[in-house]
């Protein structure tokens, strides 16, 4: 198998401003922490940060990083605020508010309220001092457990470790069972490099069965003709390898599947061209696999095994 060429970058030999677009362009998409804070005088600040994620549920921990500005090594007002008042509300943004959220990232003077500048509705939180954004589909009231400096140079991160003390989720984004969030209704946005964002909705959403629900046999256990197929992708092989050994079709089930209309047609049409027949069966198996018919795909692909 041939691989494409790569550009290799040593961070020690490049300016932070030159490395930055490669980092944020490749480590993407990133969720956005839309953070509201207050300073010791009660002045409100609201700003988005895409160096952000969830790091545990017991205790519930969110971490975001207001990095030192690459331009001049100055620190963000959010970082100054959480050191004065160790509380924050972290909001999750949907597509309907992305332009306003972006506007809130403007580097206004300290003391300027971005709720007002970006046109958001400011509502009181219940357990912390910073206010909530009413328009956000989800919000986490947090206390700041610690701030970890990762360096003092331009672009250095500052991990703000937040413990969730109260969470708010808009009712219309919940699953019908109420047991979680419906990703189609959340319509979340995420950050890429430059001016680019992505929208987690519609056809961009897809499911991949979690391997921890079963003990997949692994790609190494696939029959050789499947493992070395020129038609099946790495994703195809990964899905095939995620099947449990006990779920593999039996010889009788494989033989019975010869009577499936599409399989029977393929076997009949290419009866006198074995190599083409195997190729067409592999293509059919690939199609079934991508339709979510894992066991039927296995049956078809095993019928394609060379004699």
Short mmCIF file of N, CA and C in Angstrom, two decimals, residues 31-32 52 90-98 135-140 168-176 180-190 198-202 204-205:
data_model
loop_
_atom_site.label_atom_id
_atom_site.label_comp_id
_atom_site.label_asym_id
_atom_site.label_seq_id
_atom_site.Cartn_x
_atom_site.Cartn_y
_atom_site.Cartn_z
N UNK A 31 -15.35 21.58 20.01
CA UNK A 31 -16.52 22.22 20.63
C UNK A 31 -16.13 23.58 21.19
N UNK A 32 -17.08 24.42 21.37
CA UNK A 32 -16.82 25.78 21.82
C UNK A 32 -17.42 26.00 23.21
N UNK A 52 -11.43 23.31 24.40
CA UNK A 52 -12.48 22.99 25.37
C UNK A 52 -12.95 21.57 25.21
N UNK A 90 -20.50 27.97 31.44
CA UNK A 90 -20.08 27.53 30.11
C UNK A 90 -21.32 27.14 29.31
N UNK A 91 -21.51 27.81 28.19
CA UNK A 91 -22.67 27.56 27.33
C UNK A 91 -22.25 26.77 26.10
N UNK A 92 -23.16 25.97 25.59
CA UNK A 92 -22.99 25.28 24.32
C UNK A 92 -23.78 26.05 23.27
N UNK A 93 -23.16 26.30 22.13
CA UNK A 93 -23.79 27.14 21.11
C UNK A 93 -24.37 26.31 19.99
N UNK A 94 -25.52 26.73 19.50
CA UNK A 94 -26.11 26.11 18.31
C UNK A 94 -25.95 27.05 17.12
N UNK A 95 -26.37 26.55 15.96
CA UNK A 95 -26.16 27.31 14.72
C UNK A 95 -26.90 28.65 14.75
N UNK A 96 -28.03 28.69 15.45
CA UNK A 96 -28.85 29.90 15.45
C UNK A 96 -28.16 31.08 16.14
N UNK A 97 -27.10 30.81 16.92
CA UNK A 97 -26.45 31.89 17.65
C UNK A 97 -24.98 32.06 17.28
N UNK A 98 -24.52 31.38 16.23
CA UNK A 98 -23.09 31.37 15.95
C UNK A 98 -22.54 32.74 15.56
N UNK A 135 -30.31 32.43 25.31
CA UNK A 135 -30.46 31.83 23.99
C UNK A 135 -29.71 30.51 23.83
N UNK A 136 -28.80 30.18 24.72
CA UNK A 136 -28.00 28.97 24.57
C UNK A 136 -28.82 27.72 24.89
N UNK A 137 -28.69 26.66 24.09
CA UNK A 137 -29.48 25.44 24.33
C UNK A 137 -29.03 24.65 25.55
N UNK A 138 -27.80 24.87 26.00
CA UNK A 138 -27.29 24.18 27.20
C UNK A 138 -26.33 25.11 27.92
N UNK A 139 -26.37 25.05 29.24
CA UNK A 139 -25.49 25.90 30.05
C UNK A 139 -25.09 25.15 31.31
N UNK A 140 -23.83 25.33 31.70
CA UNK A 140 -23.29 24.66 32.88
C UNK A 140 -22.77 25.71 33.85
N UNK A 168 -28.24 23.25 32.78
CA UNK A 168 -29.53 23.62 32.20
C UNK A 168 -29.57 23.16 30.75
N UNK A 169 -30.65 22.45 30.36
CA UNK A 169 -30.80 21.96 28.99
C UNK A 169 -32.19 22.33 28.49
N UNK A 170 -32.23 23.01 27.37
CA UNK A 170 -33.52 23.41 26.80
C UNK A 170 -34.33 22.17 26.47
N UNK A 171 -35.58 22.17 26.84
CA UNK A 171 -36.43 20.98 26.71
C UNK A 171 -36.51 20.47 25.28
N UNK A 172 -36.49 21.36 24.29
CA UNK A 172 -36.70 20.92 22.92
C UNK A 172 -35.50 20.20 22.30
N UNK A 173 -34.36 20.14 23.01
CA UNK A 173 -33.21 19.41 22.47
C UNK A 173 -33.08 18.02 23.08
N UNK A 174 -33.96 17.68 24.00
CA UNK A 174 -33.86 16.40 24.68
C UNK A 174 -34.44 15.27 23.83
N UNK A 175 -33.94 14.06 24.04
CA UNK A 175 -34.52 12.87 23.43
C UNK A 175 -35.93 12.68 23.97
N UNK A 176 -36.81 12.01 23.21
CA UNK A 176 -38.18 11.79 23.70
C UNK A 176 -38.22 11.13 25.07
N UNK A 180 -31.25 12.05 27.46
CA UNK A 180 -30.06 12.63 26.88
C UNK A 180 -30.40 13.68 25.85
N UNK A 181 -29.41 14.04 25.05
CA UNK A 181 -29.55 15.10 24.06
C UNK A 181 -29.73 14.50 22.67
N UNK A 182 -30.67 15.03 21.92
CA UNK A 182 -30.88 14.63 20.54
C UNK A 182 -29.94 15.48 19.67
N UNK A 183 -28.92 14.87 19.04
CA UNK A 183 -27.95 15.68 18.28
C UNK A 183 -28.57 16.42 17.11
N UNK A 184 -29.66 15.87 16.55
CA UNK A 184 -30.30 16.54 15.42
C UNK A 184 -31.00 17.81 15.88
N UNK A 185 -31.49 17.81 17.11
CA UNK A 185 -32.18 18.99 17.64
C UNK A 185 -31.21 19.99 18.25
N UNK A 186 -30.08 19.51 18.72
CA UNK A 186 -29.09 20.41 19.31
C UNK A 186 -28.52 21.36 18.25
N UNK A 187 -28.22 20.83 17.07
CA UNK A 187 -27.70 21.65 15.97
C UNK A 187 -26.45 22.41 16.40
N UNK A 188 -25.52 21.69 17.02
CA UNK A 188 -24.34 22.31 17.60
C UNK A 188 -23.37 22.79 16.52
N UNK A 189 -22.55 23.76 16.90
CA UNK A 189 -21.48 24.22 16.02
C UNK A 189 -20.14 23.86 16.63
N UNK A 190 -19.11 23.80 15.79
CA UNK A 190 -17.77 23.51 16.26
C UNK A 190 -16.78 24.32 15.45
N UNK A 198 -18.02 24.31 11.64
CA UNK A 198 -18.87 23.28 11.06
C UNK A 198 -20.15 23.16 11.89
N UNK A 199 -21.15 22.60 11.25
CA UNK A 199 -22.48 22.48 11.86
C UNK A 199 -22.82 21.00 12.00
N UNK A 200 -23.04 20.55 13.21
CA UNK A 200 -23.35 19.14 13.47
C UNK A 200 -24.85 18.92 13.33
N UNK A 201 -25.27 18.70 12.08
CA UNK A 201 -26.70 18.51 11.83
C UNK A 201 -26.89 17.81 10.50
N UNK A 202 -28.11 17.36 10.26
CA UNK A 202 -28.46 16.77 8.97
C UNK A 202 -27.58 15.61 8.57
N UNK A 204 -24.53 15.44 8.07
CA UNK A 204 -23.19 15.37 8.66
C UNK A 204 -23.14 14.48 9.89
N UNK A 205 -24.31 14.11 10.42
CA UNK A 205 -24.37 13.22 11.58
C UNK A 205 -24.44 11.77 11.12
#
